[in-house]
CSV table of C-alpha atoms in Angstrom, one decimal:
chain,number,residue,atom,x,y,z
A,1263,MET,CA,0.0,0.0,0.0
A,1264,ILE,CA,1.3,3.4,-1.0
A,1265,ILE,CA,1.4,6.0,1.8
A,1266,ILE,CA,2.1,9.7,1.6
A,1267,ARG,CA,4.0,11.0,4.6
A,1268,PRO,CA,6.3,13.9,5.6
A,1269,ALA,CA,9.9,13.3,4.6
A,1270,GLN,CA,12.3,12.2,7.3
A,1271,ALA,CA,16.1,12.5,7.6
A,1272,ALA,CA,16.3,8.7,7.2
A,1273,ASP,CA,14.9,9.2,3.6
A,1274,HIS,CA,18.1,10.9,2.4
A,1275,ALA,CA,19.8,7.9,0.7
A,1276,ALA,CA,16.5,6.8,-1.0
A,1277,LEU,CA,15.8,10.3,-2.2
A,1278,LEU,CA,19.3,10.5,-3.8
A,1279,GLU,CA,18.5,7.2,-5.6
A,1280,LEU,CA,15.1,8.5,-6.7
A,1281,TYR,CA,16.4,11.9,-8.0
A,1282,LYS,CA,19.3,10.3,-9.9
A,1283,ALA,CA,16.8,8.0,-11.7
A,1284,VAL,CA,14.5,10.9,-12.5
A,1285,ALA,CA,17.3,13.2,-13.6
A,1286,ALA,CA,18.3,10.6,-16.2
A,1287,LEU,CA,14.9,10.9,-18.0
A,1288,PRO,CA,14.5,13.2,-21.1
A,1289,VAL,CA,11.9,15.2,-19.2
A,1290,GLY,CA,12.6,14.6,-15.6
A,1291,ILE,CA,13.9,17.3,-13.3
A,1292,ALA,CA,15.9,20.4,-14.0
A,1293,ARG,CA,19.1,18.6,-13.1
A,1294,ALA,CA,21.5,16.2,-14.9
A,1295,PRO,CA,22.3,12.9,-13.0
A,1296,GLU,CA,25.8,14.2,-12.1
A,1297,GLU,CA,24.2,17.3,-10.5
A,1298,VAL,CA,22.1,15.1,-8.1
A,1299,THR,CA,24.5,14.9,-5.1
A,1300,PRO,CA,24.1,14.3,-1.4
A,1301,ALA,CA,24.5,18.0,-0.9
A,1302,TYR,CA,21.7,18.8,-3.4
A,1303,ILE,CA,19.4,16.4,-1.5
A,1304,HIS,CA,20.4,17.7,1.9
A,1305,GLY,CA,19.8,21.3,0.7
A,1306,PHE,CA,16.2,20.9,-0.4
A,1307,MET,CA,15.4,18.7,2.5
A,1308,GLN,CA,16.7,21.3,4.9
A,1309,SER,CA,15.0,24.3,3.2
A,1310,SER,CA,11.7,22.4,3.0
A,1311,ALA,CA,12.0,21.5,6.7
A,1312,ASP,CA,12.8,25.1,7.7
A,1313,ARG,CA,10.5,27.0,5.4
A,1314,GLY,CA,8.2,24.6,3.5
A,1315,ILE,CA,6.8,21.2,3.1
A,1316,GLN,CA,8.2,17.9,1.8
A,1317,LEU,CA,6.2,14.8,1.3
A,1318,VAL,CA,7.3,11.3,0.1
A,1319,ALA,CA,5.4,8.4,-1.3
A,1320,VAL,CA,6.5,5.1,0.2
A,1321,ASP,CA,5.3,1.5,-0.2
A,1322,GLU,CA,5.1,-0.5,3.0
A,1323,ALA,CA,6.1,-3.6,1.0
A,1324,LEU,CA,9.4,-1.9,-0.1
A,1325,PRO,CA,11.1,-0.6,3.1
A,1326,GLY,CA,13.8,1.9,2.6
A,1327,THR,CA,12.5,2.9,-0.9
A,1328,VAL,CA,11.0,6.3,-1.8
A,1329,LEU,CA,8.7,6.0,-4.9
A,1330,GLY,CA,8.1,9.8,-5.1
A,1331,ASP,CA,8.8,13.1,-3.6
A,1332,ILE,CA,7.3,16.6,-3.6
A,1333,HIS,CA,8.7,19.6,-1.9
A,1334,CYS,CA,8.4,23.4,-1.9
A,1335,GLU,CA,9.6,26.2,0.3
A,1336,ARG,CA,8.9,29.8,1.2
A,1337,PRO,CA,11.5,32.2,-0.1
A,1338,ALA,CA,13.7,33.8,2.6
A,1339,ALA,CA,12.6,37.4,1.8
A,1340,GLY,CA,9.7,38.5,3.9
A,1341,ILE,CA,7.9,40.1,1.0
A,1342,PHE,CA,7.3,36.5,-0.3
A,1343,ARG,CA,5.9,35.1,3.0
A,1344,HIS,CA,2.7,34.1,1.3
A,1345,VAL,CA,4.4,32.1,-1.4
A,1346,PHE,CA,5.7,28.5,-1.7
A,1347,SER,CA,8.1,28.3,-4.6
A,1348,ASN,CA,10.7,26.0,-6.0
A,1349,LEU,CA,8.1,23.2,-6.2
A,1350,THR,CA,9.7,20.0,-7.4
A,1351,ILE,CA,8.0,16.6,-7.9
A,1352,ALA,CA,9.8,13.4,-8.7
A,1353,VAL,CA,8.3,9.9,-9.2
A,1354,HIS,CA,10.6,7.0,-9.8
A,1355,PRO,CA,10.4,5.9,-13.5
A,1356,ALA,CA,9.5,2.3,-12.5
A,1357,PHE,CA,6.4,3.7,-10.8
A,1358,HIS,CA,5.1,6.1,-13.4
A,1359,ALA,CA,1.4,6.1,-14.4
A,1360,GLN,CA,0.3,4.6,-11.1
A,1361,GLY,CA,-1.2,7.8,-9.7
A,1362,ILE,CA,1.7,8.5,-7.3
A,1363,GLY,CA,2.3,12.0,-8.7
A,1364,LYS,CA,-1.4,12.9,-8.4
A,1365,LYS,CA,-1.5,11.5,-4.9
A,1366,LEU,CA,1.6,13.6,-3.9
A,1367,PHE,CA,0.2,16.8,-5.4
A,1368,THR,CA,-3.3,16.5,-4.1
A,1369,THR,CA,-2.0,15.7,-0.6
A,1370,LEU,CA,0.3,18.7,-0.7
A,1371,LEU,CA,-2.4,21.1,-1.9
A,1372,GLN,CA,-5.0,19.7,0.5
A,1373,ASN,CA,-2.4,20.1,3.3
A,1374,ILE,CA,-1.7,23.7,2.4
A,1375,GLU,CA,-5.4,24.5,2.1
A,1376,ALA,CA,-6.2,22.9,5.5
A,1377,THR,CA,-3.2,24.0,7.5
A,1378,ARG,CA,-1.5,27.0,5.8
A,1379,PRO,CA,-3.9,29.9,5.5
A,1380,ASP,CA,-0.8,32.1,5.4
A,1381,ILE,CA,0.2,30.7,2.0
A,1382,LEU,CA,-1.6,32.1,-1.1
A,1383,ARG,CA,0.6,31.0,-4.0
A,1384,VAL,CA,2.3,27.7,-4.9
A,1385,GLU,CA,4.6,28.2,-7.9
A,1386,LEU,CA,6.3,25.9,-10.2
A,1387,PHE,CA,8.1,26.0,-13.5
A,1388,VAL,CA,7.9,23.4,-16.3
A,1389,GLN,CA,9.7,23.2,-19.6
A,1390,ALA,CA,7.5,24.1,-22.6
A,1391,SER,CA,8.2,20.8,-24.3
A,1392,ASN,CA,6.7,18.9,-21.3
A,1393,GLU,CA,3.1,19.3,-22.4
A,1394,LYS,CA,2.0,16.2,-20.5
A,1395,ALA,CA,3.1,17.8,-17.2
A,1396,GLN,CA,1.5,21.1,-18.1
A,1397,SER,CA,-1.8,19.4,-18.7
A,1398,PHE,CA,-1.4,17.5,-15.4
A,1399,TYR,CA,-0.8,20.8,-13.5
A,1400,LEU,CA,-3.7,22.5,-15.2
A,1401,ALA,CA,-6.0,19.6,-14.2
A,1402,LEU,CA,-4.8,20.1,-10.6
A,1403,GLY,CA,-5.9,23.8,-10.7
A,1404,PHE,CA,-2.7,25.5,-11.6
A,1405,LYS,CA,-2.8,28.3,-14.1
A,1406,GLU,CA,-0.1,29.3,-16.6
A,1407,GLU,CA,1.1,32.8,-15.7
A,1408,GLY,CA,3.8,33.4,-18.3
A,1409,ARG,CA,6.9,32.1,-20.1
A,1410,PHE,CA,10.5,32.8,-19.8
A,1411,GLU,CA,11.7,32.7,-23.3
A,1412,LYS,CA,14.7,30.4,-24.1
A,1413,LYS,CA,15.6,30.1,-20.4
A,1414,VAL,CA,16.3,26.3,-20.3
A,1415,TRP,CA,18.8,24.2,-22.1
A,1416,GLY,CA,16.6,21.3,-22.9
A,1417,LYS,CA,18.0,17.8,-22.6
A,1418,HIS,CA,17.6,17.5,-26.4
A,1419,GLY,CA,20.2,20.2,-26.8
A,1420,ILE,CA,18.0,23.2,-27.6
A,1421,LEU,CA,17.0,26.3,-25.7
A,1422,GLU,CA,13.4,26.3,-24.7
A,1423,ASP,CA,10.9,28.3,-22.8
A,1424,ASP,CA,10.3,27.8,-19.1
A,1425,VAL,CA,6.5,28.0,-18.3
A,1426,ALA,CA,5.6,29.7,-15.0
A,1427,MET,CA,2.5,28.2,-13.3
A,1428,ALA,CA,0.8,28.9,-10.0
A,1429,TRP,CA,-2.0,27.5,-7.8
A,1430,LEU,CA,-3.9,29.9,-5.4
A,1431,ASN,CA,-5.0,28.6,-2.0
A,1432,PRO,CA,-8.8,29.3,-1.6
A,1433,ALA,CA,-8.3,29.2,2.2
A,1434,PHE,CA,-5.7,32.1,2.2
A,1435,THR,CA,-6.3,34.7,4.8
A,1436,SER,CA,-4.7,38.0,4.1
A,1437,GLY,CA,-3.9,38.9,7.8
A,1438,LYS,CA,-0.3,39.5,8.5
A,1439,ARG,CA,1.7,36.8,10.3
């Protein structure tokens, strides 16, 4: 049975394995496999713990394995205290098309709506060539907000646009925190 739970320090090695596998895909994450290092994993785990949320998908039948991860963080500058940004999702290629990504996303967004009235925006970027991901994000309630022309060196060796998307929390309260 697949469970979505908060990430734990003990997940570090499994997350390193997960992100290396996803980085090897043509449209995986915005990192090459050699850029996925223990320091990279530690960095996003720490910033998510300090200023955001990180959830993992695990299967009780596969102890020590992380099938998927989603994390985001609030930028350090106070003017962005209502924003979760740098959203990244990764699902192990062996477990694609099993609903894990959708379960991670819906759990994240439901958690934000239920427990984080201080967060209005959840932002992500997706390569323009990754139309499948864009459709997925739109179906979850994200809206395209713009494009950064020729921002990304695509894995197929061409410059392509990065698409900015955001989801707005319907439970946001504008009171200062």
